[in-house]
């Protein structure tokens, strides 16, 4: 089925450091991406998991690259590619501080917060989609808090990927850190179609997503 297919999975958050102590980040646990990687490896795919700072047991996976920042994740994707399939489940920070402070940032004498200049991080999903050696199938994830359908379809169009898997992280039972998820899959080649995978454990959601990957590849 997927034997010898070279597959990238990104997962988890990224941390963008203001100084050695503070960072911009999010609460992504990396569970969904890690479960997808495990399902793919069971089907004998050649899986590379590039994962941000998480507290997960990943010993069963053959190729795991741990990173912290979006730049590090982007570099790892470039260095380990190209891939036949890319699944970008990571919750990558859009922005990072332009300059990381060399020492801990202290309160000013006025009590006013320091000005923080941000710069845009690499758009890993979009870069994969426009690459010369683009994978045959590129799947992105959209973690949203509102207007799930509108935002998912917008991301599908703007990034240039083949599928978007969207979930509402404002719901505590399927949000960041939960063992459960509920997603809708949106397809580039059928813009009016959305396929709902109802509330299940993330391991079961992963199996359903991988089943659809197998069907498309075959």
Tab-separated table of C-alpha atoms in Angstrom:
chain	number	residue	atom	x	y	z
A	1	UNK	CA	0.000	0.000	0.000
A	2	UNK	CA	2.385	2.681	1.217
A	3	UNK	CA	5.505	0.536	1.365
A	4	UNK	CA	8.635	2.598	0.685
A	5	UNK	CA	6.643	5.785	0.150
A	6	UNK	CA	8.639	8.631	1.669
A	7	UNK	CA	6.266	10.587	3.887
A	8	UNK	CA	6.730	13.738	5.959
A	9	UNK	CA	4.607	14.448	9.022
A	10	UNK	CA	4.989	17.685	10.991
A	11	UNK	CA	3.429	17.952	14.432
A	12	UNK	CA	3.312	19.913	17.670
A	13	UNK	CA	3.829	23.601	18.375
A	14	UNK	CA	6.784	25.844	17.719
A	15	UNK	CA	8.384	28.081	20.338
A	16	UNK	CA	9.661	31.476	19.227
A	17	UNK	CA	11.924	32.827	21.978
A	18	UNK	CA	11.866	36.442	23.168
A	19	UNK	CA	14.767	35.669	25.538
A	20	UNK	CA	16.121	32.497	27.156
A	21	UNK	CA	13.000	32.171	29.315
A	22	UNK	CA	9.964	33.518	27.448
A	23	UNK	CA	8.552	32.491	24.113
A	24	UNK	CA	5.580	32.846	21.778
A	25	UNK	CA	3.914	29.469	21.415
A	26	UNK	CA	0.686	27.512	21.643
A	27	UNK	CA	-0.766	24.503	23.453
A	28	UNK	CA	-0.570	21.959	20.633
A	29	UNK	CA	0.277	18.536	22.096
A	30	UNK	CA	1.428	16.969	18.811
A	31	UNK	CA	-0.804	13.945	19.506
A	32	UNK	CA	-2.717	13.980	16.215
A	33	UNK	CA	0.383	14.249	14.043
A	34	UNK	CA	2.233	11.599	16.046
A	35	UNK	CA	-0.698	9.186	15.733
A	36	UNK	CA	-0.792	9.746	11.968
A	37	UNK	CA	2.941	8.990	11.766
A	38	UNK	CA	2.422	5.748	13.712
A	39	UNK	CA	-0.403	4.632	11.407
A	40	UNK	CA	1.707	5.313	8.324
A	41	UNK	CA	4.679	3.408	9.714
A	42	UNK	CA	2.462	0.365	10.361
A	43	UNK	CA	1.802	0.358	6.615
A	44	UNK	CA	5.582	0.201	5.993
A	45	UNK	CA	5.890	3.785	4.798
A	46	UNK	CA	9.233	5.552	5.216
A	47	UNK	CA	8.008	8.164	7.702
A	48	UNK	CA	9.886	11.208	8.965
A	49	UNK	CA	8.214	12.978	11.890
A	50	UNK	CA	9.407	16.547	12.464
A	51	UNK	CA	7.949	17.601	15.797
A	52	UNK	CA	8.072	20.664	17.994
A	53	UNK	CA	8.508	20.698	21.810
A	54	UNK	CA	6.073	18.083	23.161
A	55	UNK	CA	5.855	15.549	25.959
A	56	UNK	CA	5.063	12.388	23.993
A	57	UNK	CA	6.505	8.897	23.845
A	58	UNK	CA	7.793	8.496	20.288
A	59	UNK	CA	10.140	5.525	20.714
A	60	UNK	CA	8.223	3.362	18.239
A	61	UNK	CA	8.878	5.713	15.341
A	62	UNK	CA	12.002	5.180	13.234
A	63	UNK	CA	12.741	8.753	12.147
A	64	UNK	CA	11.975	11.575	14.575
A	65	UNK	CA	13.495	15.045	14.337
A	66	UNK	CA	12.813	17.250	17.353
A	67	UNK	CA	12.854	21.013	16.816
A	68	UNK	CA	11.739	24.094	18.710
A	69	UNK	CA	11.257	26.991	16.297
A	70	UNK	CA	9.517	27.386	12.950
A	71	UNK	CA	12.863	28.119	11.273
A	72	UNK	CA	14.285	24.881	12.656
A	73	UNK	CA	11.229	22.956	11.481
A	74	UNK	CA	11.468	24.500	8.020
A	75	UNK	CA	15.175	23.641	7.799
A	76	UNK	CA	14.492	20.038	8.844
A	77	UNK	CA	11.795	19.666	6.183
A	78	UNK	CA	14.141	20.948	3.482
A	79	UNK	CA	17.087	18.838	4.618
A	80	UNK	CA	15.139	15.562	4.785
A	81	UNK	CA	13.097	15.976	1.591
A	82	UNK	CA	11.921	15.496	-1.028
A	83	UNK	CA	8.852	13.453	-0.087
A	84	UNK	CA	6.113	11.543	-1.887
A	85	UNK	CA	3.508	12.717	0.618
A	86	UNK	CA	3.550	15.603	3.125
A	87	UNK	CA	1.159	15.896	6.069
A	88	UNK	CA	1.562	19.207	7.889
A	89	UNK	CA	-0.226	18.826	11.212
A	90	UNK	CA	2.078	21.148	13.186
A	91	UNK	CA	0.707	24.337	14.734
A	92	UNK	CA	3.488	26.589	13.488
A	93	UNK	CA	3.769	30.128	14.822
A	94	UNK	CA	3.215	32.692	12.081
A	95	UNK	CA	5.573	35.201	13.723
A	96	UNK	CA	8.795	35.338	15.722
A	97	UNK	CA	10.674	38.161	17.456
A	98	UNK	CA	13.018	39.926	15.071
A	99	UNK	CA	15.744	39.837	17.725
A	100	UNK	CA	16.073	37.435	20.642
A	101	UNK	CA	17.286	39.258	23.751
A	102	UNK	CA	20.672	38.099	25.041
A	103	UNK	CA	19.499	38.281	28.653
A	104	UNK	CA	16.152	38.066	30.426
A	105	UNK	CA	13.945	41.003	29.484
A	106	UNK	CA	13.293	43.147	32.570
A	107	UNK	CA	10.455	45.536	33.333
A	108	UNK	CA	11.204	49.094	32.335
A	109	UNK	CA	11.413	51.882	34.936
A	110	UNK	CA	8.238	53.401	33.474
A	111	UNK	CA	6.286	50.177	33.830
A	112	UNK	CA	5.426	50.214	30.160
A	113	UNK	CA	6.069	47.045	28.119
A	114	UNK	CA	8.974	47.078	25.720
A	115	UNK	CA	8.267	47.375	22.018
A	116	UNK	CA	8.438	43.929	20.430
A	117	UNK	CA	9.131	43.775	16.697
A	118	UNK	CA	7.965	40.605	14.983
A	119	UNK	CA	8.915	39.125	11.621
A	120	UNK	CA	7.078	36.493	9.611
A	121	UNK	CA	8.142	32.879	9.918
A	122	UNK	CA	8.650	30.604	6.902
A	123	UNK	CA	5.327	29.298	5.592
A	124	UNK	CA	6.251	25.617	5.669
A	125	UNK	CA	3.028	24.303	4.142
A	126	UNK	CA	2.996	26.820	1.304
A	127	UNK	CA	6.703	26.307	0.597
A	128	UNK	CA	6.102	22.569	0.232
A	129	UNK	CA	3.202	23.218	-2.138
A	130	UNK	CA	5.170	25.514	-4.466
A	131	UNK	CA	8.423	23.553	-4.400
A	132	UNK	CA	9.841	22.229	-7.648
A	133	UNK	CA	9.847	18.723	-6.193
A	134	UNK	CA	6.323	19.036	-4.734
A	135	UNK	CA	4.967	15.849	-3.127
A	136	UNK	CA	2.217	14.008	-4.991
A	137	UNK	CA	-0.123	14.648	-2.062
A	138	UNK	CA	0.088	17.584	0.369
A	139	UNK	CA	-2.253	17.701	3.368
A	140	UNK	CA	-2.505	20.705	5.657
A	141	UNK	CA	-4.283	21.155	8.984
A	142	UNK	CA	-6.354	24.140	10.075
A	143	UNK	CA	-6.853	24.635	13.817
A	144	UNK	CA	-9.596	27.257	14.033
A	145	UNK	CA	-11.669	28.948	16.720
A	146	UNK	CA	-14.379	30.407	14.469
A	147	UNK	CA	-15.781	30.240	10.927
A	148	UNK	CA	-14.365	26.746	10.470
A	149	UNK	CA	-15.723	26.155	6.964
A	150	UNK	CA	-14.746	29.581	5.598
A	151	UNK	CA	-11.264	29.522	7.103
A	152	UNK	CA	-10.561	25.953	6.013
A	153	UNK	CA	-11.532	26.641	2.399
A	154	UNK	CA	-9.528	29.855	2.398
A	155	UNK	CA	-6.437	28.016	3.653
A	156	UNK	CA	-6.935	25.270	1.072
A	157	UNK	CA	-6.911	27.870	-1.701
A	158	UNK	CA	-4.178	30.139	-0.360
A	159	UNK	CA	-1.658	27.448	0.555
A	160	UNK	CA	-2.087	25.367	-2.610
A	161	UNK	CA	-2.400	22.021	-0.836
A	162	UNK	CA	-4.581	19.085	-1.884
A	163	UNK	CA	-6.492	18.561	1.360
A	164	UNK	CA	-7.151	20.586	4.481
A	165	UNK	CA	-8.102	18.812	7.712
A	166	UNK	CA	-9.895	21.334	9.919
A	167	UNK	CA	-10.887	21.209	13.571
A	168	UNK	CA	-12.375	23.633	16.060
A	169	UNK	CA	-9.838	24.026	18.868
A	170	UNK	CA	-12.159	26.295	20.842
A	171	UNK	CA	-13.997	23.124	21.913
A	172	UNK	CA	-12.300	21.734	25.020
A	173	UNK	CA	-13.136	18.110	24.221
A	174	UNK	CA	-11.285	18.253	20.869
A	175	UNK	CA	-8.943	21.166	21.447
A	176	UNK	CA	-5.214	21.254	22.012
A	177	UNK	CA	-4.061	18.529	24.403
A	178	UNK	CA	-7.208	16.401	24.140
A	179	UNK	CA	-7.014	12.691	23.253
A	180	UNK	CA	-10.080	13.174	21.037
A	181	UNK	CA	-10.747	15.033	17.835
A	182	UNK	CA	-13.477	15.804	15.327
A	183	UNK	CA	-12.444	17.059	11.911
A	184	UNK	CA	-13.693	17.923	8.468
A	185	UNK	CA	-11.628	17.189	5.372
A	186	UNK	CA	-11.772	19.607	2.446
A	187	UNK	CA	-10.504	18.664	-1.008
A	188	UNK	CA	-8.900	20.833	-3.675
A	189	UNK	CA	-10.289	18.755	-6.551
A	190	UNK	CA	-13.827	18.933	-5.124
A	191	UNK	CA	-14.265	22.364	-3.469
A	192	UNK	CA	-17.911	21.796	-2.561
A	193	UNK	CA	-17.205	18.536	-0.749
A	194	UNK	CA	-16.492	18.360	2.965
A	195	UNK	CA	-16.151	15.067	4.771
A	196	UNK	CA	-16.773	14.981	8.508
A	197	UNK	CA	-14.979	12.540	10.777
A	198	UNK	CA	-17.062	12.556	13.950
A	199	UNK	CA	-15.767	12.600	17.516
A	200	UNK	CA	-13.260	9.802	18.134
A	201	UNK	CA	-9.905	9.214	19.746
A	202	UNK	CA	-7.080	10.836	17.791
A	203	UNK	CA	-5.674	7.387	17.047
A	204	UNK	CA	-8.964	6.471	15.338
A	205	UNK	CA	-9.130	9.782	13.451
A	206	UNK	CA	-5.597	9.049	12.233
A	207	UNK	CA	-6.638	5.647	10.920
A	208	UNK	CA	-9.513	7.206	8.972
A	209	UNK	CA	-7.238	9.870	7.471
A	210	UNK	CA	-4.615	7.276	6.512
A	211	UNK	CA	-7.314	5.050	4.936
A	212	UNK	CA	-8.198	7.958	2.659
A	213	UNK	CA	-4.544	8.555	1.798
A	214	UNK	CA	-4.195	4.886	0.801
A	215	UNK	CA	-7.312	5.083	-1.370
A	216	UNK	CA	-6.052	8.207	-3.144
A	217	UNK	CA	-2.537	6.860	-3.740
A	218	UNK	CA	-3.865	3.558	-5.048
